[in-house]
Amino acid sequence: MNEISETREAREARLQGLGCKRKRVEDIRFTQGKGSYVDDLKLPGMLFGDFHRSPYGHARVKSIDTSKAKAVPGVLAVLTAADLKPLKLDWMPTLAGDVQAVLAGDKVLFQGQEIAFVVATDRYIAADAADLIEVEYEELPALVDPFKAMAEGAPILREDIKDKTEGAHGKRKHPNHIFTWEIGDHETTDLAFRDAEVTIKELISYQRVHPCPLETCQSVASFDKIKGELTVWGTFQAPHVVRTVAAILSGIPEHKIHVIAPDIGGGFGNKVGVYPGYVCAIVASIVTGRPVKWVEDRIENLSATAFARDYHMTTEIAATKAGKVTGLRVHVLADHGAFDACADPSKWPAGFFNIVTGSYDFPTAHVTVDGVYTNKAPGGVAYRCSFRVTEAAYCIERAMDILAQKLGLDPAELRMRNFIRREQFPYHSALGWEYDSGDYHTAMQKALDTVGYQALRAEQRAKQEAFRRGETREVMGIGVSFFTEIVGAGPSKNCDILGIAMFDSAEIRIHPTGAVIARMGTKSQGQSHETTYAQIIASEIGIPADDVMVEEGNTDTAPYGLGTYGSRSTPTAAAATAMACRKIKAKAQMIAAHLLEVHHDDVEFDIDRFRVKGMPERFKTMKDIAWTAYNAPPPGLEPGLEAVSYYDPPNMTYPFGAYICVMDIDLDTGVAKVRRFYALDDCGTRINPMIIEGQVHGGLTEAFAIAMGQEIAYDEIGNVKGASFMDFFLPTAVETPKWETDFTVTPSPHHPIGAKGVGESPNVGGVPAFSNAVNDALAFLGATHIQMPHDAWRIWKAAEALGAQG
Amino acid sequence: MAKTAIALTVNGEAVEALVEPRTLLVHFLREQLNLTGTHIGCDTTHCGACTVDFDGRSVKSCTLFAVQAEGAEIRTIEGMAGADGTLHPLQEGFREMHGLQCGFCTPGMIMRAYRLLQENPRPTEDEIRTGMAGNLCRCTGYQNIVRAIQFAAAKIAGDSLQEAAE
Ligand code: FES
Ligand code: FES
């Protein structure tokens, strides 16, 4: 190829840099069945572990008899709490400052809790033997309703901490109470309500759901007794954190632990935490001296690892008659299950719930959150959202609709009247955040114009009249949602996990031929990092993305990082990538100047080369420079061309978007059909529009599932109802609506390339759009708030309660 | 446990093996034949991650015992690309149309789509959605999977038109 005559456009196109729809590198292996997921791993002598689990929600364990299991040929070991106790591994710390039983000792606290771990030569034998374990229980009354957790006479769940009046996040009011978290100004908010012309108050619940990636949680542990080294392959969204936790728990020095996260089949928050299965596989490998694999099945996944939400939000807004909001007050009752195993940054027991003022200019707000224990699985993870942000977005977006209804205002109009205006950014919210950038009015207007909002409202009115005349049983709902996310945890000034600041990292090495290897502290679970990080590098240093190999997930080779969740990869590791590139570029400039025999101030970067200013024909490409860096570096300069950057972001990023859902509901069947779903996202600079669109489609589909049918429910004695794909609603291609995507671009002013992150926006903004559509459809019949999930049966029941079923 | 001998064809090759009668076909493929492209996503025959082509039908290989495959002709994702490495139009389509993210459902999706296109070479969007309803994806929202299958259908039709012309 002729480097001189090639046009700028051709050179640019060859890079496949920022903003292009680069096809994914990952797909080459995935479409051929050549991904390497944990369960694909086969090691010589490998054993399989399986759990015996509690059938009860709450019971005392009187005895455990493992003799029959141990007698099964092929069984090598059975671990119980008694075996873990001398190793001090019967309990493990959670990320939220609580402890969780690895294997239940005296008591079981939720159905499906791990009691014994059987290790055998194959997975069928392990499963057989797990069934033969005999446990004698004394059943105790189960506590499943979080509203009764602190009631008089409530059964006390956590006997291990029942006398502790102080938890990791302050005072505990009751043995079943975990924490109270308070933020905002109590007094001014009370005054705003005292003086309000209009107020609303509603209990808005967000049901318990599960992230449910298609691949369950799994790991393989292999301990080498001779070297004293432990290798763990696992479904880890945060492999470095897993290694640090493993070092602390096991006493094995951190450098002798090798944690490897291979390809991961989806995470969505399910694969952030440390689970008993991982710990037991490690202990079993140490005990047996052989590699041990643990793979949870789907029912175990849905009933034992990492639920999400279960937030019950009593929400009040104060406003003027003209529709200006003057205050927000929220009290949350948070059901954390049997152990507080939330995966939030350590100082944030309710995550970033204080983003609950949303996109609106609330002069004052006050929030309290009470976390309680119940006889349910632990978790409370950030399921495809930044920590508790989707709960907050649902809360405020539902409440704004309720306020609009009370004021007799159109919900889009009410939002327009209260948006933070463009000139108010950077904006300090009443609950303490500094929003980096936004242009909400433009985004909302674009959304309304595109869908033809006024015409839709007219059609809806006509349909309501026809319904009243008895001409149709179909009603129409228009769900408007305008969300602001807070992602990219985060600045070390306010975010850490177990004391480790939440920076992230990139290490980039350019080899003599100009081929690049780049390693990051994050870990993709489908987010296309191998494709997109390479695009950033291509644009920053002018080497084609195809010449860049991105590698993540191996703690031996990747720089330390906090992993991928909370849409943090783009705000943190992508920023680190750009910063490392800029260090490389600075050195490259010196080398280019040396080769071109000019002062380094006289050369400038141009797409894929440095050229002499004003003389475009005199240049050195990045490939020339790479070669020189290793073979003839300028005097006084070290050989090599590489850099590492640890990026501590100065602020979070605040993606936003306007979503509109148009829905038709048949009141005779309760069946809701999404006629149209329009999603406008503003995630700042767009790295790869194809991948952004894919993320939005996926997130909207998950939001649809949550709003329209998902629930991990328990009966009154603590049985989890429907923890399999028979009952847990996952939409197929048939139910899933078609998605229309759109965008505006408001770059983040503090991010090196202006990007904000997008993966979780559609889940955060999507759920309220669907729920608002259902509520909007039934509002003319008198509904103010109908709880999710909105499956056909519940919609039918809601209509019946409103007197609309004949 | 006593083992049973089975003989079958997998991706065009004759295979003979000893299996326990209770071994699931998916475990046999993954663990005995090392064909790990076929995945497991559930315990209840819902997700379709384990879909393979079995005597001209799509089956969920977690729902059959290996012994039931006696004499069968099975094709898995590993058998889709040509011997020279050329991708099958479906494999190409999934990449071109961004029909995958984490990739875990993809082998099952491609194997199901392969049979769908054998049965109905030019399906409408609705026919694709219905035809793929036994396969779950948690990442993509299906829209691009539909486009990937449309891409493959067009490409296959185009290719055979060309063949006919020659
Ligand atoms: S693993 Fe076979 S259908 Fe889910
Ligand atoms: S691509 Fe992840 S489940 Fe389909």
PDB file of C-alpha atoms in Angstrom, chain A residues 54 56-64 80-83 85 90-91 100-110 113-116 135-140 156-162 339 375:
ATOM      1  CA  SER A  54     -31.658 -26.771  52.497  1.00  0.00           C
ATOM      2  CA  TYR A  56     -36.403 -25.150  54.399  1.00  0.00           C
ATOM      3  CA  GLY A  57     -36.472 -21.388  54.518  1.00  0.00           C
ATOM      4  CA  HIS A  58     -35.703 -21.296  58.226  1.00  0.00           C
ATOM      5  CA  ALA A  59     -34.692 -24.241  60.365  1.00  0.00           C
ATOM      6  CA  ARG A  60     -32.256 -25.363  62.990  1.00  0.00           C
ATOM      7  CA  VAL A  61     -29.807 -27.988  61.784  1.00  0.00           C
ATOM      8  CA  LYS A  62     -29.688 -30.684  64.446  1.00  0.00           C
ATOM      9  CA  SER A  63     -27.390 -33.143  62.749  1.00  0.00           C
ATOM     10  CA  ILE A  64     -25.796 -33.885  59.405  1.00  0.00           C
ATOM     11  CA  THR A  80     -19.598 -29.539  55.951  1.00  0.00           C
ATOM     12  CA  ALA A  81     -19.373 -26.458  58.147  1.00  0.00           C
ATOM     13  CA  ALA A  82     -17.601 -28.600  60.745  1.00  0.00           C
ATOM     14  CA  ASP A  83     -14.802 -29.256  58.257  1.00  0.00           C
ATOM     15  CA  LYS A  85     -14.543 -24.288  60.847  1.00  0.00           C
ATOM     16  CA  ASP A  90     -17.227 -21.673  57.527  1.00  0.00           C
ATOM     17  CA  TRP A  91     -18.117 -17.981  57.204  1.00  0.00           C
ATOM     18  CA  GLN A 100     -22.224 -15.106  54.979  1.00  0.00           C
ATOM     19  CA  ALA A 101     -22.200 -18.795  55.854  1.00  0.00           C
ATOM     20  CA  VAL A 102     -20.182 -20.759  53.313  1.00  0.00           C
ATOM     21  CA  LEU A 103     -21.866 -23.924  54.556  1.00  0.00           C
ATOM     22  CA  ALA A 104     -24.690 -23.720  57.045  1.00  0.00           C
ATOM     23  CA  GLY A 105     -23.737 -24.652  60.590  1.00  0.00           C
ATOM     24  CA  ASP A 106     -26.445 -24.502  63.252  1.00  0.00           C
ATOM     25  CA  LYS A 107     -29.113 -22.934  61.142  1.00  0.00           C
ATOM     26  CA  VAL A 108     -30.368 -22.572  57.602  1.00  0.00           C
ATOM     27  CA  LEU A 109     -31.733 -19.181  56.637  1.00  0.00           C
ATOM     28  CA  PHE A 110     -33.102 -19.617  53.131  1.00  0.00           C
ATOM     29  CA  GLN A 113     -28.793 -22.627  51.275  1.00  0.00           C
ATOM     30  CA  GLU A 114     -25.595 -24.653  50.946  1.00  0.00           C
ATOM     31  CA  ILE A 115     -25.173 -27.339  53.636  1.00  0.00           C
ATOM     32  CA  ALA A 116     -22.616 -29.830  52.357  1.00  0.00           C
ATOM     33  CA  VAL A 135     -29.918 -33.701  57.694  1.00  0.00           C
ATOM     34  CA  GLU A 136     -32.139 -33.521  60.712  1.00  0.00           C
ATOM     35  CA  TYR A 137     -33.948 -30.182  60.997  1.00  0.00           C
ATOM     36  CA  GLU A 138     -36.141 -28.415  63.455  1.00  0.00           C
ATOM     37  CA  GLU A 139     -38.314 -26.147  61.372  1.00  0.00           C
ATOM     38  CA  LEU A 140     -38.616 -22.528  62.518  1.00  0.00           C
ATOM     39  CA  ILE A 156     -34.876 -13.594  64.875  1.00  0.00           C
ATOM     40  CA  LEU A 157     -32.906 -14.751  61.863  1.00  0.00           C
ATOM     41  CA  ARG A 158     -29.266 -13.993  62.438  1.00  0.00           C
ATOM     42  CA  GLU A 159     -28.392 -15.478  65.785  1.00  0.00           C
ATOM     43  CA  ASP A 160     -24.707 -15.011  65.020  1.00  0.00           C
ATOM     44  CA  ILE A 161     -25.096 -11.228  65.289  1.00  0.00           C
ATOM     45  CA  LYS A 162     -28.285 -10.839  67.294  1.00  0.00           C
ATOM     46  CA  PHE A 339     -27.050 -12.098  54.549  1.00  0.00           C
ATOM     47  CA  ASN A 375     -35.474 -15.822  54.948  1.00  0.00           C
TER      48      ASN A 375
END
